[in-house]
Short mmCIF file of C-alpha atoms in Angstrom, two decimals:
data_model
loop_
_atom_site.label_atom_id
_atom_site.label_comp_id
_atom_site.label_asym_id
_atom_site.label_seq_id
_atom_site.Cartn_x
_atom_site.Cartn_y
_atom_site.Cartn_z
CA MET E 552 -7.82 7.48 7.25
CA VAL E 553 -6.82 10.92 6.87
CA GLY E 554 -8.99 13.67 8.12
CA ARG E 555 -8.52 16.55 5.22
CA ARG E 556 -9.28 13.69 2.56
CA SER E 557 -12.55 13.04 4.11
CA ARG E 558 -13.02 16.91 5.59
CA GLY E 559 -13.63 15.07 8.76
CA GLY E 560 -10.86 16.97 10.75
CA ILE E 561 -9.55 15.63 13.92
CA ALA E 562 -11.79 15.26 16.67
CA GLY E 563 -11.51 17.35 19.75
CA ARG E 564 -8.87 19.77 18.43
CA PRO E 565 -9.36 23.09 20.17
CA PRO E 566 -12.27 25.25 18.90
CA GLY E 567 -11.47 28.98 18.72
CA CYS E 568 -13.71 31.98 19.67
CA ALA E 569 -12.92 33.87 16.78
CA GLY E 570 -14.91 34.75 13.62
CA PRO E 571 -17.95 36.82 12.53
CA ASP E 572 -20.34 35.30 15.44
CA GLY E 573 -17.65 36.60 18.25
CA HIS E 574 -17.62 40.28 16.48
CA GLY E 575 -21.29 40.23 16.15
CA ARG E 576 -21.59 39.41 19.91
CA ARG E 577 -19.05 41.93 21.20
CA GLY E 578 -20.75 44.92 19.00
CA ALA E 579 -23.96 43.93 20.48
CA ALA E 580 -22.61 43.85 23.81
CA ARG E 581 -20.77 47.47 23.73
CA GLY E 582 -24.52 48.69 22.58
CA VAL E 583 -25.92 47.77 25.69
CA GLY E 584 -23.30 49.59 27.29
CA ARG E 585 -22.51 47.53 30.29
CA ALA E 586 -19.10 46.36 30.36
CA ARG E 587 -19.01 43.94 33.21
CA GLY E 588 -22.44 42.27 31.86
CA ALA E 589 -20.77 42.34 28.01
CA GLY E 590 -17.98 40.38 29.40
CA ARG E 591 -19.82 37.77 30.99
CA ARG E 592 -22.30 37.26 28.14
CA ARG E 593 -18.85 37.09 25.53
CA ARG E 594 -17.34 34.57 28.13
CA GLY E 595 -20.20 32.68 28.13
CA GLY E 596 -21.08 32.44 24.47
CA CYS E 597 -17.63 31.28 23.75
CA ARG E 598 -17.91 28.79 26.11
CA HIS E 599 -21.34 27.72 24.88
CA ARG E 600 -19.40 27.64 21.17
CA ARG E 601 -16.36 25.54 22.46
CA GLY E 602 -18.64 22.97 24.37
CA GLY E 603 -21.00 22.59 20.86
CA ARG E 604 -17.82 22.21 18.88
CA ALA E 605 -16.40 19.74 21.37
CA ALA E 606 -19.49 18.10 21.39
CA ALA E 607 -19.88 17.68 17.75
CA GLY E 608 -16.30 16.53 17.31
CA GLY E 609 -16.96 13.75 19.67
CA ALA E 610 -20.31 12.88 18.20
CA GLU E 611 -18.72 13.01 14.71
CA THR E 612 -16.16 10.40 16.12
CA LEU E 613 -18.50 8.25 17.48
CA ARG E 614 -20.57 8.44 14.39
CA ASP E 615 -17.43 7.20 12.33
CA THR E 616 -16.59 4.46 14.30
CA ALA E 617 -19.77 3.18 14.60
CA ALA E 618 -20.39 3.26 10.72
CA GLN E 619 -17.03 1.45 10.34
CA THR E 620 -18.21 -1.45 13.14
CA ALA E 621 -21.54 -1.86 11.65
CA ILE E 622 -20.55 -2.58 7.83
CA PRO E 623 -19.45 -6.36 8.45
CA ARG E 624 -22.73 -6.68 10.29
CA LEU E 625 -24.73 -5.41 7.22
CA VAL E 626 -23.02 -7.07 4.01
CA PRO E 627 -21.03 -10.35 3.24
CA ALA E 628 -17.39 -10.31 3.61
CA ALA E 629 -17.07 -10.54 0.09
CA LEU E 630 -18.74 -7.41 -0.33
CA LEU E 631 -16.76 -5.26 2.22
CA GLU E 632 -14.73 -3.29 -0.40
CA ARG E 633 -17.82 -2.22 -2.28
CA ALA E 634 -19.75 -1.27 0.54
CA ASN E 635 -16.82 0.67 2.15
CA GLY E 636 -16.17 2.25 -1.20
CA ARG E 637 -19.77 3.46 -1.90
CA LEU E 638 -19.61 4.92 2.08
CA VAL E 639 -16.58 6.97 1.27
CA ALA E 640 -17.53 8.19 -2.18
CA GLY E 641 -20.80 9.42 -0.50
CA GLU E 642 -18.93 11.24 2.38
CA VAL E 643 -16.69 12.89 -0.43
CA ALA E 644 -19.58 13.59 -2.41
CA GLY E 645 -21.60 15.27 0.20
CA ASN E 646 -18.71 17.05 1.80
CA GLU E 647 -16.88 18.33 -1.19
CA PHE E 648 -19.72 18.97 -3.85
CA VAL E 649 -23.32 18.85 -2.49
CA GLY E 650 -22.96 20.17 0.94
CA PRO E 651 -20.79 23.15 0.29
CA LEU E 652 -23.30 24.06 -3.09
CA LEU E 653 -26.31 23.74 -1.27
CA GLY E 654 -25.09 25.69 1.87
CA GLY E 655 -24.32 28.66 -0.52
CA LEU E 656 -27.35 28.37 -1.96
CA LEU E 657 -29.71 28.21 1.36
CA PHE E 658 -27.46 31.01 3.01
CA GLY E 659 -28.47 33.14 -0.31
CA VAL E 660 -32.30 32.55 0.97
CA GLY E 661 -31.51 33.41 4.66
CA ALA E 662 -28.58 33.18 6.95
CA ALA E 663 -30.20 30.71 9.15
CA VAL E 664 -31.52 28.49 6.54
CA PRO E 665 -28.37 26.39 6.36
CA PHE E 666 -28.63 25.72 10.14
CA VAL E 667 -32.44 24.75 9.67
CA ALA E 668 -31.66 22.38 6.71
CA ASN E 669 -28.32 20.88 8.74
CA SER E 670 -30.89 19.98 11.68
CA ALA E 671 -33.64 18.71 9.60
CA ALA E 672 -30.99 16.36 7.59
CA THR E 673 -29.62 15.07 10.99
CA VAL E 674 -32.99 14.02 12.00
CA LEU E 675 -33.80 12.05 8.99
CA ALA E 676 -30.53 10.11 8.88
CA VAL E 677 -30.91 9.36 12.59
CA ALA E 678 -34.34 7.97 11.48
CA ALA E 679 -32.79 6.29 8.89
CA VAL E 680 -30.07 4.47 11.24
CA LEU E 681 -32.87 3.72 13.76
CA SER E 682 -35.06 1.76 11.01
CA ILE E 683 -32.66 -0.68 10.96
CA PRO E 684 -33.57 -3.65 13.04
CA ALA E 685 -31.21 -4.64 15.86
CA THR E 686 -31.56 -8.17 14.76
CA VAL E 687 -30.13 -7.27 11.41
CA LEU E 688 -26.77 -5.69 13.14
CA ASN E 689 -26.84 -9.11 15.63
CA LEU E 690 -26.99 -6.77 18.70
CA ARG E 691 -27.67 -8.48 21.83
CA ALA E 692 -27.60 -6.77 25.10
CA PRO E 693 -25.57 -8.43 28.04
CA SER E 694 -27.73 -10.67 30.04
CA SER E 695 -26.54 -8.84 32.97
CA PRO E 696 -25.00 -5.69 34.48
CA GLU E 697 -21.80 -7.66 35.80
CA ALA E 698 -21.59 -9.10 31.98
CA ARG E 699 -20.66 -5.33 30.37
CA PRO E 700 -17.06 -5.20 30.37
CA GLU E 701 -15.59 -2.08 31.94
CA VAL E 702 -13.96 0.67 29.56
CA GLY E 703 -10.91 0.33 30.67
CA ALA E 704 -10.46 -3.26 30.73
CA GLY E 705 -12.17 -3.13 26.92
CA VAL E 706 -9.29 -0.74 25.60
CA ARG E 707 -6.62 -2.67 27.38
CA ALA E 708 -7.82 -6.00 25.75
CA ALA E 709 -8.33 -4.20 22.26
CA LEU E 710 -4.69 -2.58 22.66
CA SER E 711 -3.01 -6.09 23.74
CA TRP E 712 -4.66 -7.91 20.58
CA LEU E 713 -3.30 -5.11 18.04
CA VAL E 714 -0.01 -5.60 19.34
CA ARG E 715 0.28 -9.38 19.20
CA GLN E 716 -1.47 -8.87 15.53
CA ARG E 717 1.54 -8.14 13.00
CA VAL E 718 -0.08 -7.08 10.33
CA LEU E 719 -2.34 -4.72 11.46
CA ARG E 720 0.46 -3.44 14.09
CA MET E 721 2.24 -2.66 10.65
CA LEU E 722 -0.72 -0.99 9.07
CA VAL E 723 -1.07 1.29 11.99
CA VAL E 724 2.69 2.18 11.82
CA ALA E 725 2.42 2.86 8.19
CA GLY E 726 -0.70 4.67 8.12
CA LEU E 727 0.80 7.05 10.77
CA GLY E 728 3.77 7.42 8.69
CA VAL E 729 1.95 8.11 5.49
CA ALA E 730 -0.85 10.51 7.79
CA VAL E 731 2.70 12.42 9.08
CA ALA E 732 4.13 12.81 5.40
CA ASP E 733 0.64 14.03 3.84
CA SER E 734 0.10 16.49 6.58
CA ALA E 735 3.54 17.99 6.40
CA TRP E 736 3.02 19.39 2.85
CA PHE E 737 -0.51 20.19 2.88
CA ALA E 738 -0.36 22.37 5.69
CA VAL E 739 2.12 24.67 3.66
CA PHE E 740 0.22 23.81 0.51
CA VAL E 741 -2.18 27.31 0.35
CA LEU E 742 1.08 29.27 0.94
CA TYR E 743 2.77 27.31 -1.80
CA THR E 744 -0.25 27.87 -4.32
CA GLU E 745 0.13 31.59 -3.53
CA GLN E 746 3.84 32.28 -3.35
CA THR E 747 5.05 29.77 -5.76
CA LEU E 748 2.38 29.28 -8.27
CA GLU E 749 0.96 32.63 -7.62
CA LEU E 750 -2.96 31.51 -7.46
CA GLY E 751 -5.44 33.35 -5.31
CA PRO E 752 -8.34 31.85 -3.13
CA VAL E 753 -10.20 30.91 -6.23
CA GLY E 754 -7.29 28.81 -7.94
CA PHE E 755 -6.86 27.46 -4.43
CA GLY E 756 -10.38 26.61 -4.02
CA ALA E 757 -10.29 25.22 -7.68
CA LEU E 758 -7.41 22.69 -6.75
CA LEU E 759 -9.36 21.75 -3.78
CA ALA E 760 -12.52 20.76 -6.00
CA VAL E 761 -10.07 18.80 -8.50
CA GLY E 762 -8.70 16.79 -5.75
CA ALA E 763 -12.12 15.64 -4.45
CA VAL E 764 -12.90 14.51 -7.89
CA GLY E 765 -9.83 12.07 -7.39
CA GLY E 766 -10.98 11.19 -3.87
CA LEU E 767 -14.44 10.00 -5.27
CA ALA E 768 -12.58 8.08 -8.11
CA GLY E 769 -10.47 6.17 -5.57
CA ALA E 770 -13.10 5.24 -3.31
CA VAL E 771 -15.18 3.87 -6.33
CA LEU E 772 -12.41 2.06 -7.78
CA ALA E 773 -11.08 0.48 -4.61
CA ASP E 774 -13.43 -2.79 -5.11
CA LYS E 775 -12.14 -3.50 -8.72
CA ALA E 776 -8.58 -2.57 -7.35
CA VAL E 777 -8.69 -5.31 -4.66
CA ALA E 778 -10.39 -7.86 -6.59
CA GLY E 779 -10.62 -9.71 -3.31
CA ARG E 780 -6.93 -10.50 -2.74
CA ARG E 781 -4.70 -7.88 -3.56
CA HIS E 782 -4.89 -5.99 -0.03
CA ARG E 783 -1.27 -5.76 0.33
CA LEU E 784 -0.17 -4.64 -3.14
CA VAL E 785 -3.05 -2.30 -3.32
CA LEU E 786 -1.89 -0.73 0.28
CA ALA E 787 1.62 -0.42 -0.89
CA VAL E 788 0.85 1.34 -4.20
CA ALA E 789 -1.55 3.81 -2.00
CA MET E 790 1.01 4.58 0.28
CA LEU E 791 3.37 5.38 -2.49
CA LEU E 792 1.07 7.40 -4.55
CA ALA E 793 -0.16 9.27 -1.44
CA ALA E 794 3.21 10.28 -0.29
CA ALA E 795 5.83 10.38 -3.07
CA THR E 796 3.54 12.08 -5.94
CA PRO E 797 3.95 15.66 -4.06
CA VAL E 798 7.69 15.53 -4.57
CA VAL E 799 6.60 16.19 -8.13
CA LEU E 800 6.09 19.78 -7.25
CA LEU E 801 10.12 20.19 -6.37
CA VAL E 802 10.61 19.51 -10.14
CA LEU E 803 7.35 20.71 -11.75
CA PRO E 804 6.37 23.68 -9.98
CA THR E 805 3.61 24.63 -12.09
CA VAL E 806 -0.19 24.49 -12.03
CA PRO E 807 -0.55 21.59 -13.95
CA GLY E 808 1.91 19.90 -11.69
CA ALA E 809 -0.08 20.71 -8.68
CA VAL E 810 -3.40 19.40 -10.36
CA VAL E 811 -1.48 15.97 -10.91
CA VAL E 812 -0.44 16.04 -7.31
CA VAL E 813 -4.06 16.79 -5.71
CA VAL E 814 -5.64 14.47 -8.14
CA THR E 815 -3.46 11.60 -7.60
CA THR E 816 -2.90 11.84 -3.78
CA SER E 817 -6.76 12.08 -3.36
CA ALA E 818 -7.43 9.11 -5.33
CA ALA E 819 -4.67 7.13 -3.43
CA PHE E 820 -6.05 8.18 -0.01
CA GLY E 821 -9.88 7.45 -1.28
CA LEU E 822 -8.29 4.12 -2.13
CA PHE E 823 -6.44 3.43 1.08
CA ASN E 824 -9.06 4.31 3.41
CA VAL E 825 -11.66 1.92 1.83
CA VAL E 826 -8.99 -1.20 1.40
CA ALA E 827 -7.65 -0.18 4.92
CA VAL E 828 -11.15 -0.38 6.74
CA SER E 829 -12.10 -3.43 4.56
CA LEU E 830 -9.00 -5.43 6.16
CA ARG E 831 -9.49 -4.44 9.22
CA GLN E 832 -13.00 -5.28 9.12
CA ARG E 833 -12.00 -8.84 8.04
CA LEU E 834 -8.97 -9.38 10.56
CA VAL E 835 -10.39 -7.91 13.94
CA PRO E 836 -12.83 -9.97 15.99
CA GLY E 837 -16.18 -8.53 15.88
CA ASP E 838 -16.22 -7.66 19.70
CA LEU E 839 -12.78 -5.83 19.43
CA LEU E 840 -13.43 -4.03 16.35
CA GLY E 841 -14.99 -0.75 17.30
CA ARG E 842 -12.02 -0.35 20.03
CA VAL E 843 -9.41 -1.25 17.28
CA THR E 844 -10.83 1.43 15.26
CA ALA E 845 -10.88 3.93 17.81
CA THR E 846 -7.20 3.30 18.50
CA TRP E 847 -6.37 3.68 14.54
CA ARG E 848 -8.03 6.99 14.31
CA THR E 849 -6.33 8.19 17.32
CA VAL E 850 -2.97 7.28 16.16
CA VAL E 851 -3.24 8.27 12.70
CA TYR E 852 -5.22 11.71 13.48
CA GLY E 853 -2.55 12.66 15.94
CA GLY E 854 0.10 11.62 13.65
CA GLY E 855 -1.66 14.53 10.90
CA ALA E 856 -1.34 16.72 13.64
CA LEU E 857 2.27 16.26 14.41
CA GLY E 858 2.82 16.25 10.54
CA ALA E 859 1.25 19.57 9.99
CA LEU E 860 3.38 21.19 13.09
CA ALA E 861 6.64 19.54 11.46
CA GLY E 862 5.46 20.89 7.98
CA GLY E 863 5.15 24.17 9.24
CA ALA E 864 8.59 24.39 11.06
CA LEU E 865 10.44 23.07 8.27
CA ALA E 866 8.79 25.46 5.80
CA THR E 867 9.61 28.40 8.34
CA GLN E 868 13.28 27.30 8.63
CA TRP E 869 14.35 26.13 5.23
CA GLY E 870 11.56 27.13 2.79
CA LEU E 871 8.37 25.98 1.34
CA ASP E 872 9.99 23.01 -0.45
CA ALA E 873 11.12 21.38 2.47
CA PRO E 874 7.61 19.75 3.73
CA PHE E 875 7.84 17.96 0.40
CA VAL E 876 11.06 16.29 1.08
CA LEU E 877 10.06 15.36 4.06
CA CYS E 878 6.88 13.95 2.80
CA GLY E 879 8.67 11.95 0.22
CA VAL E 880 11.39 10.32 2.62
CA VAL E 881 8.48 9.49 5.42
CA GLY E 882 6.03 8.19 2.63
CA LEU E 883 8.85 5.74 1.14
CA VAL E 884 10.08 4.45 4.68
CA ALA E 885 6.37 3.82 5.38
CA ALA E 886 5.29 1.87 2.40
CA ALA E 887 8.58 -0.10 2.69
CA ALA E 888 7.79 -0.78 6.36
CA TRP E 889 4.36 -2.04 5.45
CA LEU E 890 5.53 -4.28 2.69
CA LEU E 891 8.37 -6.01 4.93
CA GLY E 892 6.01 -5.92 7.92
CA SER E 893 2.70 -7.63 6.17
CA ARG E 894 4.77 -10.63 4.45
CA GLY E 895 2.52 -13.79 4.93
CA LEU E 896 -0.52 -12.02 5.38
CA PRO E 897 -2.98 -14.35 6.66
CA GLN E 898 -6.16 -15.55 4.55
CA VAL E 899 -8.94 -13.28 5.20
CA SER E 900 -12.87 -14.29 4.54
CA GLY E 901 -13.79 -13.28 1.19
CA GLY E 902 -10.34 -13.86 -0.28
CA ALA E 903 -6.99 -13.78 0.53
CA ALA E 904 -4.68 -10.44 0.23
#
């Protein structure tokens, strides 16, 4: 659900041109000694990097949406939580543990080696996806160009369906609230660890690594927690743990308190991601699932960006404790809204929630 938990980031965020590569280009340009030509090269390089990062963000969004849409076509409904849990756990393990470690080792061999390895891994991943027969995914091309729905009409149909579906509508609202709450405190967490906990970069990195273990555990155990029928209750508990736990740092501003917060919130988000995706896959018609998923991601990721801005503004005005208060209040409201709005959750295939 939340970008920072899976390190997916917010697709389409404005990419910058600063960084070691930018400085390297400027140094090389100065060596040429042609200011106007150097300016053109710097601007061109900046545009290329902006375009490349925007394309990568767009491709990542398409991949994530397609993966969540394909899961119900590959596994029985009774196994959705298990399949989604393994998918999320794999992403956490790759993004938080294997990827950074392997990237560091390969960078020690050569600066370009991690990029080559990334390209090779991408080719293998694409080949693995292409090896899945289209018949398994139940894909059928439209019989004629006229049978293909227009993009605008498809989006309107998805939004119209989502507005009429009370349970998922409330889940989107609650997810938005949790995203705002979580981003508000996490946006200032690095400053909190430095100024309040007096931890340096290594200590902050260690906290993130410990938190990733919690996210991995939450994703793996989601299937057991739901047990085919407890979607509503598990989602409410996950929301409360994700949004209310950071308040612990207001009464226990210590390193052990921070460990409890990052492990618990990451586990709660791993659990929330799996259960929310599985419930959406059960309730949304197959021909609308991709568009409803895209709508969910847009709303929740947009809420995360607004929460980060609000957290920074509150910390600037009233101190680093203020975002944690906002997190607790908004999180409690979101969980209560979900419990009230999801009463009478309809029967879903594979078990009732």
